[in-house]
Coordinates of C-alpha atoms and ligand atoms in Angstrom, one line a residue:
M292 CA 21.8 -4.8 -2.2
Q293 CA 20.1 -7.9 -3.5
R294 CA 17.0 -7.6 -5.6
K295 CA 14.8 -9.4 -3.1
D296 CA 15.9 -6.9 -0.4
V297 CA 14.6 -4.0 -2.5
T298 CA 11.1 -5.4 -3.3
F299 CA 8.1 -6.8 -1.4
A300 CA 9.7 -10.3 -1.6
S301 CA 11.8 -9.9 1.6
G302 CA 8.7 -8.7 3.4
L303 CA 7.0 -12.0 2.8
M304 CA 9.7 -13.7 4.9
S305 CA 9.7 -11.1 7.7
P306 CA 7.6 -11.0 10.8
I307 CA 4.6 -8.6 10.7
H308 CA 5.5 -7.5 7.1
R309 CA 4.2 -10.8 5.8
W310 CA 0.7 -10.2 7.1
F311 CA -0.2 -8.5 3.8
R312 CA 1.5 -8.5 0.4
L313 CA 1.4 -5.3 -1.6
T314 CA 3.4 -5.9 -4.8
P315 CA 4.8 -2.4 -5.1
S316 CA 6.0 -2.4 -1.4
F317 CA 9.7 -2.0 -0.8
G318 CA 11.5 -4.5 1.5
P319 CA 12.3 -4.0 5.2
E320 CA 16.0 -4.3 4.5
L321 CA 15.8 -1.3 2.2
V322 CA 14.1 0.7 5.0
R323 CA 16.9 -0.2 7.4
T324 CA 19.5 0.8 4.7
M325 CA 17.9 4.2 4.3
L326 CA 17.5 4.8 8.0
T327 CA 21.2 4.1 8.5
A328 CA 22.2 6.2 5.5
L329 CA 20.1 9.1 7.0
S330 CA 21.8 8.6 10.5
A331 CA 18.4 8.2 12.1
Q332 CA 18.5 8.5 15.9
K333 CA 15.9 7.3 18.4
S334 CA 15.0 10.9 19.1
D335 CA 14.0 11.5 15.5
L336 CA 10.4 11.4 14.3
I337 CA 10.2 9.4 11.0
L338 CA 7.6 10.0 8.4
D339 CA 6.4 8.0 5.4
P340 CA 3.9 10.2 3.4
F341 CA 3.1 7.3 1.0
A342 CA 2.8 4.5 3.5
G343 CA 1.3 1.7 1.3
A344 CA 1.3 -1.4 3.5
S345 CA 3.3 0.5 6.1
T346 CA 6.6 -1.2 5.6
T347 CA 8.5 1.9 6.9
L348 CA 6.4 2.3 10.0
I349 CA 6.5 -1.5 10.8
E350 CA 10.2 -1.6 10.4
A351 CA 10.7 1.7 12.4
K352 CA 8.6 0.3 15.2
L353 CA 10.6 -3.0 15.2
M354 CA 13.8 -1.0 15.5
G355 CA 12.4 1.3 18.2
Y356 CA 11.9 4.6 16.3
N357 CA 8.8 6.8 16.6
S358 CA 7.1 7.2 13.3
I359 CA 4.0 8.6 11.5
G360 CA 2.6 7.8 8.1
F361 CA 0.0 9.0 5.6
E362 CA -2.0 6.8 3.3
I363 CA -4.9 7.8 1.2
N364 CA -6.4 4.4 0.3
P365 CA -8.8 3.4 3.2
F366 CA -8.1 -0.3 2.7
L367 CA -4.3 0.2 2.9
H368 CA -4.8 2.4 5.9
F369 CA -6.6 -0.4 7.5
V370 CA -3.8 -2.8 6.7
G371 CA -1.2 -0.5 8.2
E372 CA -3.2 0.4 11.3
T373 CA -3.9 -3.3 12.0
S374 CA -0.3 -4.3 11.3
L375 CA 1.0 -1.7 13.8
N376 CA -1.2 -2.8 16.7
W377 CA 0.7 -5.5 18.6
R378 CA -1.2 -5.4 21.9
C379 CA -3.5 -8.4 21.2
D380 CA -3.2 -11.5 23.3
P381 CA -2.0 -14.2 20.9
N382 CA -3.7 -16.9 23.0
V383 CA -7.0 -15.2 22.6
V384 CA -6.5 -15.1 18.8
S385 CA -5.7 -18.8 18.8
K386 CA -8.8 -19.7 20.8
D387 CA -11.0 -17.5 18.6
L388 CA -9.5 -19.2 15.5
E389 CA -10.6 -22.6 16.9
R390 CA -14.1 -21.3 17.5
I391 CA -14.3 -19.7 14.0
S392 CA -13.1 -22.9 12.4
R393 CA -15.6 -25.1 14.2
E394 CA -18.5 -22.8 13.4
F395 CA -17.4 -22.5 9.7
L396 CA -17.2 -26.3 9.3
Q397 CA -20.6 -26.7 10.9
C398 CA -22.3 -24.1 8.6
K399 CA -20.3 -24.8 5.4
R400 CA -22.5 -27.6 3.9
T401 CA -25.8 -25.8 4.3
I402 CA -24.9 -22.1 3.8
S403 CA -26.5 -20.1 1.0
H404 CA -26.3 -16.5 -0.2
A405 CA -29.8 -15.9 1.0
A406 CA -28.9 -17.1 4.6
L407 CA -25.8 -14.8 4.5
E408 CA -27.8 -11.8 3.3
A409 CA -30.3 -12.3 6.1
T410 CA -27.4 -11.6 8.4
G411 CA -26.2 -8.5 6.5
V412 CA -23.4 -10.2 4.5
Y413 CA -23.7 -9.5 0.8
V414 CA -21.8 -10.5 -2.3
P415 CA -19.3 -7.6 -2.8
P416 CA -20.8 -5.0 -5.2
I417 CA -17.7 -5.3 -7.5
Y418 CA -18.4 -5.6 -11.2
N419 CA -18.7 -9.3 -12.2
P420 CA -17.8 -10.9 -8.8
T421 CA -17.5 -14.4 -10.1
R422 CA -14.7 -13.3 -12.4
W423 CA -12.8 -12.5 -9.1
W424 CA -13.8 -15.5 -7.1
R425 CA -15.1 -19.0 -8.0
P426 CA -18.8 -19.1 -6.8
D427 CA -18.0 -21.8 -4.2
V428 CA -14.9 -20.0 -2.9
L429 CA -16.9 -16.7 -2.7
L430 CA -19.6 -18.3 -0.6
E431 CA -17.0 -19.7 1.8
L432 CA -15.2 -16.4 2.0
L433 CA -18.4 -14.6 2.9
L434 CA -19.2 -17.3 5.5
L435 CA -15.8 -16.7 7.1
K436 CA -16.5 -13.0 7.0
R437 CA -19.8 -13.5 8.8
T438 CA -18.4 -16.0 11.3
I439 CA -15.6 -13.5 12.3
S440 CA -18.1 -10.7 12.9
E441 CA -20.5 -13.0 14.8
L442 CA -18.0 -14.8 17.1
V443 CA -15.3 -12.2 17.8
T444 CA -16.3 -9.4 20.1
D445 CA -13.0 -7.6 20.6
E446 CA -12.5 -5.0 17.9
T447 CA -8.7 -5.4 17.7
V448 CA -8.9 -9.1 17.3
T449 CA -11.7 -8.7 14.7
K450 CA -9.3 -6.5 12.7
L451 CA -6.6 -9.1 12.9
F452 CA -8.9 -11.8 11.5
R453 CA -10.1 -9.5 8.8
L454 CA -6.5 -8.7 7.9
A455 CA -5.7 -12.5 7.7
L456 CA -8.7 -12.9 5.4
A457 CA -7.6 -9.9 3.3
G458 CA -4.1 -11.4 3.0
A459 CA -5.6 -14.6 1.6
L460 CA -8.2 -12.9 -0.6
V461 CA -5.7 -12.0 -3.3
P462 CA -3.9 -13.9 -4.8
E463 CA -4.4 -17.2 -3.0
L464 CA -8.2 -17.4 -3.1
T465 CA -9.1 -15.4 -6.2
N466 CA -9.0 -16.1 -9.9
V467 CA -6.1 -13.6 -10.4
T468 CA -2.4 -13.6 -10.4
L469 CA -0.4 -10.5 -9.5
G470 CA 1.3 -9.3 -12.6
R471 CA 4.1 -6.7 -12.6
L472 CA 1.7 -3.8 -13.0
Q473 CA -1.8 -5.2 -12.8
L474 CA -3.9 -8.2 -11.8
H475 CA -4.5 -10.9 -14.4
F476 CA -7.6 -13.1 -14.4
I477 CA -7.0 -16.9 -14.8
D478 CA -9.1 -20.0 -15.0
R479 CA -9.0 -21.8 -11.6
S480 CA -12.1 -24.0 -12.2
H481 CA -10.0 -27.2 -11.6
D482 CA -7.8 -26.0 -8.8
H483 CA -8.1 -27.3 -5.2
I484 CA -8.8 -24.1 -3.2
D485 CA -8.8 -24.5 0.5
V486 CA -10.4 -21.4 2.0
L487 CA -10.4 -22.3 5.7
G488 CA -6.9 -23.9 5.5
T489 CA -5.4 -20.7 3.9
F490 CA -7.1 -18.5 6.4
Q491 CA -5.9 -20.6 9.3
R492 CA -2.3 -20.5 8.0
R493 CA -2.4 -16.7 7.8
V494 CA -3.9 -16.4 11.4
T495 CA -1.2 -18.8 12.7
E496 CA 1.5 -16.5 11.2
I497 CA 0.0 -13.5 12.9
V498 CA -0.1 -15.4 16.2
E499 CA 3.6 -16.4 15.9
D500 CA 4.6 -12.9 15.0
L501 CA 2.7 -11.3 17.9
R502 CA 4.4 -13.7 20.3
L503 CA 7.8 -12.7 18.8
V504 CA 7.3 -9.0 18.9
Q505 CA 5.8 -9.1 22.4
L506 CA 9.1 -10.6 23.7
S507 CA 10.9 -7.4 22.6
K508 CA 11.4 -4.6 25.1
A509 CA 11.7 -1.9 22.4
R510 CA 8.9 0.7 22.9
S511 CA 8.0 3.2 20.2
E512 CA 4.9 4.8 18.7
A513 CA 3.7 4.5 15.2
R514 CA 0.7 6.5 14.0
L515 CA -0.9 6.1 10.6
F516 CA -3.3 8.7 9.3
Q517 CA -5.8 8.2 6.4
Q518 CA -4.7 11.4 4.7
D519 CA -3.9 12.9 1.3
S520 CA -0.2 13.8 1.8
T521 CA -0.3 16.6 -0.9
S522 CA -2.4 18.7 1.4
L523 CA -1.7 18.7 5.1
N524 CA -3.9 21.6 6.3
G525 CA -4.6 21.3 10.0
F526 CA -2.0 18.6 10.6
K527 CA 0.4 19.1 13.5
P528 CA 3.0 16.5 14.4
S529 CA 4.0 16.1 18.0
Q530 CA 7.5 17.2 17.1
P531 CA 9.2 18.3 13.9
I532 CA 9.7 15.6 11.4
S533 CA 13.5 14.9 11.0
V534 CA 13.6 11.8 8.8
V535 CA 11.4 11.0 5.8
V536 CA 11.6 7.6 4.2
T537 CA 9.2 6.9 1.4
S538 CA 8.3 5.6 -2.0
P539 CA 5.7 7.6 -3.9
P540 CA 3.9 6.0 -6.8
Y541 CA 6.1 5.7 -9.9
P542 CA 5.1 7.4 -13.2
N543 CA 3.8 4.2 -14.7
R544 CA 0.0 4.4 -14.2
Y545 CA -0.1 1.7 -11.6
S546 CA -3.5 2.1 -9.9
Y547 CA -3.4 1.3 -6.2
V548 CA -7.2 1.7 -6.2
W549 CA -7.7 -0.7 -9.1
N550 CA -5.4 -3.3 -7.4
T551 CA -7.0 -3.1 -4.0
R552 CA -10.6 -3.2 -5.5
P553 CA -11.4 -6.7 -4.4
H554 CA -10.5 -5.8 -0.8
L555 CA -12.2 -2.3 -0.9
Y556 CA -15.5 -4.0 -1.9
F557 CA -15.2 -7.2 0.0
F558 CA -14.6 -5.4 3.3
D559 CA -17.3 -2.7 2.7
F560 CA -15.0 0.3 2.3
F561 CA -16.7 1.0 -1.0
A562 CA -20.2 0.2 -2.3
T563 CA -20.0 1.9 -5.8
A564 CA -17.6 2.2 -8.7
K565 CA -18.0 6.0 -8.3
E566 CA -16.3 5.9 -4.9
A567 CA -13.3 3.9 -6.3
S568 CA -13.1 6.2 -9.3
Q569 CA -13.1 9.3 -7.0
L570 CA -10.3 7.9 -4.9
D571 CA -8.2 7.3 -8.1
V572 CA -8.6 11.0 -9.0
L573 CA -6.9 12.0 -5.8
T574 CA -4.2 9.3 -5.8
I575 CA -0.9 10.1 -7.3
G576 CA -0.3 8.0 -10.4
G577 CA -3.9 6.7 -10.7
T578 CA -5.5 7.0 -14.1
W579 CA -8.4 4.7 -14.0
G580 CA -12.1 5.6 -14.9
T581 CA -12.9 9.3 -14.2
A582 CA -9.2 10.1 -13.6
T583 CA -8.4 9.0 -17.2
S584 CA -11.2 11.0 -18.8
M585 CA -10.1 14.1 -16.8
L586 CA -6.5 13.8 -18.1
A587 CA -7.5 13.0 -21.7
K588 CA -8.6 16.5 -22.5
G589 CA -7.1 20.0 -22.3
T590 CA -3.7 20.8 -20.9
V591 CA -2.7 20.3 -17.2
A592 CA -0.7 23.4 -16.3
P593 CA 2.3 23.4 -14.0
T594 CA 1.3 24.5 -10.5
C595 CA 4.7 26.2 -9.7
P596 CA 7.7 27.6 -11.6
A597 CA 9.9 24.7 -10.6
V598 CA 7.6 22.1 -12.2
D599 CA 7.2 24.4 -15.2
D600 CA 11.0 24.6 -15.7
L601 CA 11.7 20.9 -15.3
I602 CA 8.6 19.2 -16.6
S603 CA 7.1 21.4 -19.3
P604 CA 9.7 20.5 -22.0
I605 CA 9.2 16.7 -21.3
A606 CA 5.4 17.0 -21.3
A607 CA 5.6 18.9 -24.6
A608 CA 7.7 16.1 -26.1
I609 CA 5.1 13.6 -25.1
R610 CA 2.3 15.8 -26.4
Q611 CA 4.1 15.9 -29.8
T612 CA 3.6 12.2 -30.1
G613 CA -0.2 13.0 -30.0
D614 CA -0.7 11.5 -26.5
V615 CA -2.5 14.2 -24.5
L616 CA -3.3 11.8 -21.7
M617 CA 0.3 10.9 -20.9
A618 CA 1.5 14.5 -21.3
N619 CA -1.1 15.6 -18.7
Y620 CA -0.5 12.5 -16.6
L621 CA 3.2 13.5 -16.3
M622 CA 2.5 17.1 -15.5
R623 CA 0.0 16.1 -12.8
Y624 CA 2.4 13.6 -11.4
F625 CA 5.1 16.1 -10.8
N626 CA 2.6 18.8 -9.7
L627 CA 1.5 16.5 -6.9
L628 CA 5.0 15.4 -5.9
G629 CA 5.9 19.1 -5.7
Q630 CA 2.8 19.8 -3.6
Q631 CA 3.6 16.9 -1.3
L632 CA 7.2 18.2 -0.7
L633 CA 5.9 21.8 -0.1
S634 CA 3.2 20.5 2.3
L635 CA 6.0 19.2 4.5
K636 CA 7.8 22.6 4.7
P637 CA 6.3 23.8 8.0
H638 CA 6.7 20.4 9.6
L639 CA 10.4 19.5 8.8
S640 CA 13.1 20.1 11.3
T641 CA 16.0 22.3 10.3
D642 CA 18.3 19.3 10.0
A643 CA 15.7 17.0 8.2
R644 CA 17.0 14.2 6.0
L645 CA 14.9 12.6 3.3
A646 CA 15.0 9.4 1.2
Y647 CA 12.6 8.9 -1.8
V648 CA 12.7 5.7 -3.7
V649 CA 11.5 6.3 -7.2
G650 CA 11.6 4.6 -10.6
C651 CA 12.4 6.1 -14.0
S652 CA 10.0 5.5 -16.9
R653 CA 9.6 5.8 -20.6
L654 CA 6.3 7.4 -21.6
K655 CA 5.5 7.2 -25.3
G656 CA 9.2 6.8 -26.0
V657 CA 10.1 9.9 -23.9
Y658 CA 12.6 9.2 -21.1
V659 CA 11.4 10.4 -17.7
E660 CA 14.5 10.4 -15.4
T661 CA 12.4 10.6 -12.2
D662 CA 15.3 10.5 -9.8
V663 CA 17.1 13.4 -11.3
L664 CA 13.9 15.4 -11.9
L665 CA 12.7 14.8 -8.3
G666 CA 16.0 15.9 -6.9
A667 CA 16.1 19.1 -9.0
L668 CA 12.4 19.8 -8.2
A669 CA 13.2 19.5 -4.4
E670 CA 16.1 21.9 -4.7
K671 CA 14.0 24.5 -6.7
L672 CA 11.0 24.6 -4.3
G673 CA 12.7 27.1 -1.9
M674 CA 12.4 24.8 1.1
G675 CA 16.2 24.7 1.7
L676 CA 16.4 21.1 0.4
K677 CA 19.6 19.9 -1.3
I678 CA 20.4 16.6 -3.0
S679 CA 23.0 14.8 -1.0
R680 CA 23.2 11.8 -3.3
I681 CA 21.2 9.8 -5.9
E682 CA 21.9 6.0 -5.6
R683 CA 20.7 3.8 -8.4
I684 CA 19.7 0.5 -6.7
R685 CA 18.4 -1.7 -9.4
K686 CA 17.3 -2.0 -13.0
R687 CA 13.6 -2.2 -13.5
N688 CA 12.0 -5.3 -15.0
S689 CA 10.1 -3.2 -17.5
G690 CA 13.1 -1.9 -19.4
A691 CA 16.8 -2.4 -19.7
D692 CA 17.6 1.3 -19.4
L693 CA 15.1 1.9 -16.6
H694 CA 16.2 1.9 -13.0
E695 CA 15.0 2.5 -9.4
S696 CA 16.9 4.9 -7.3
I697 CA 17.0 6.4 -3.8
V698 CA 17.1 10.2 -3.9
Y699 CA 18.7 11.4 -0.7
L700 CA 17.9 15.0 0.3
E701 CA 18.8 17.1 3.2
R702 CA 17.8 20.5 4.7
G703 CA 20.1 23.2 5.9
Ligands
LIG110 C1 4.7 2.8 -3.9 S1 3.3 2.7 -2.8 C2 4.2 2.7 -1.3 C3 4.6 1.4 -0.8 C4 5.2 1.4 0.5 N1 6.5 1.9 0.5 C5 5.2 -0.1 1.1 O1 6.3 -0.6 1.3 O2 4.1 -0.7 1.2 C6 2.6 4.3 -2.9 C7 1.4 4.5 -1.9 O3 1.1 5.9 -2.0 C8 -0.3 6.0 -1.8 N2 -0.7 7.4 -2.3 C9 -0.9 7.8 -3.6 N3 -1.2 9.1 -3.6 C10 -1.3 9.5 -2.3 C11 -1.6 10.7 -1.7 N4 -1.9 11.8 -2.4 N5 -1.6 10.8 -0.3 C12 -1.3 9.7 0.4 N6 -1.0 8.5 -0.1 C13 -1.0 8.4 -1.5 C14 -0.9 4.9 -2.6 O4 -2.2 4.5 -2.2 C15 0.2 3.8 -2.3 O5 -0.2 3.0 -1.3

């Protein structure tokens, strides 16, 4: 498999997937490879418990499979839900784009923050907003946000426009570049930044893709829930889940909350840093703000004997380096992966097949062989899961001896 097929890069060239770029997404080609390897049938129900930008659900829907997904981050849930609704009339979207563009150009010269605030559109309450957006760019972005909400009456169409704006917000229209793990601020004071043109291009791609998918006769359902996948109390799928295709966060402290902060604040999902921090506490892998202070003290205990057997020795080795935070981080990471697998137990069919894409890491010099550990953990949880194969698919950028793998598991 080529590198671009594994990462988000192939998604940028694929219909629907290109509507939003999430750097840690896997590629649609990888989803197809896993579905084939798992012998997925049209009668199967496919689950992605860490949906991200919903690559699995989008690809499953394009291929005619029924699927469900869980995603904890409300902004990414919005991205997925909007990307999976293909019932909009593309001609209506095109006409609305013309109206939005006209109104935007008419107001652009005279608009002020005071005028925007009078209509309920505020500067996002993110810390130091002009570090994220140049003042003139921010004003135009807010004007577009207001124009969309004032001119578009249909809720589904509104969501598509907001998604187009979200797709442009980072990195094209911000002062950041997307680094391997985090965002980096850069000086764009001398750049030509075309807010309306970028937005129009993104809406045009959406229109083209809607036209394309609406030609297809394939009919399947995709349902995405805003849900913590480590605790599924009260969840009842319409049929047993027979195929799981997913990529949980890797043990590398990448914060999905931190990275989606501009969107979370710009689109009014969050109003305070506390809310962002609380979400990071619940998210696997997140150690930002409160989550970091919680992990920096005491000792996180294993929540089941399987995690104790496999992870305690590795956490102890990290603790010996003096790094309490990373020792606790690792224990919590595998506790939550174990809980996520266990939470599926009542919902999996007797012949369920699973594929988890994971990355190995080095924490404080201690090697964390995530693929082997996850496979062994799954086998030890008493759910009847067995490793069928571990396939190492590529070396990770961050280290010559680090790789990404697909852990294939099966029940029965
Ligand atoms: C590696 S990304 C998945 C990317 C996805 N495969 C794609 O192609 O876009 C992992 C996702 O898991 C989500 N996540 C982390 N902890 C979660 C939890 N407890 N429940 C549900 N989702 C969670 C993160 O917000 C993130 O979007």
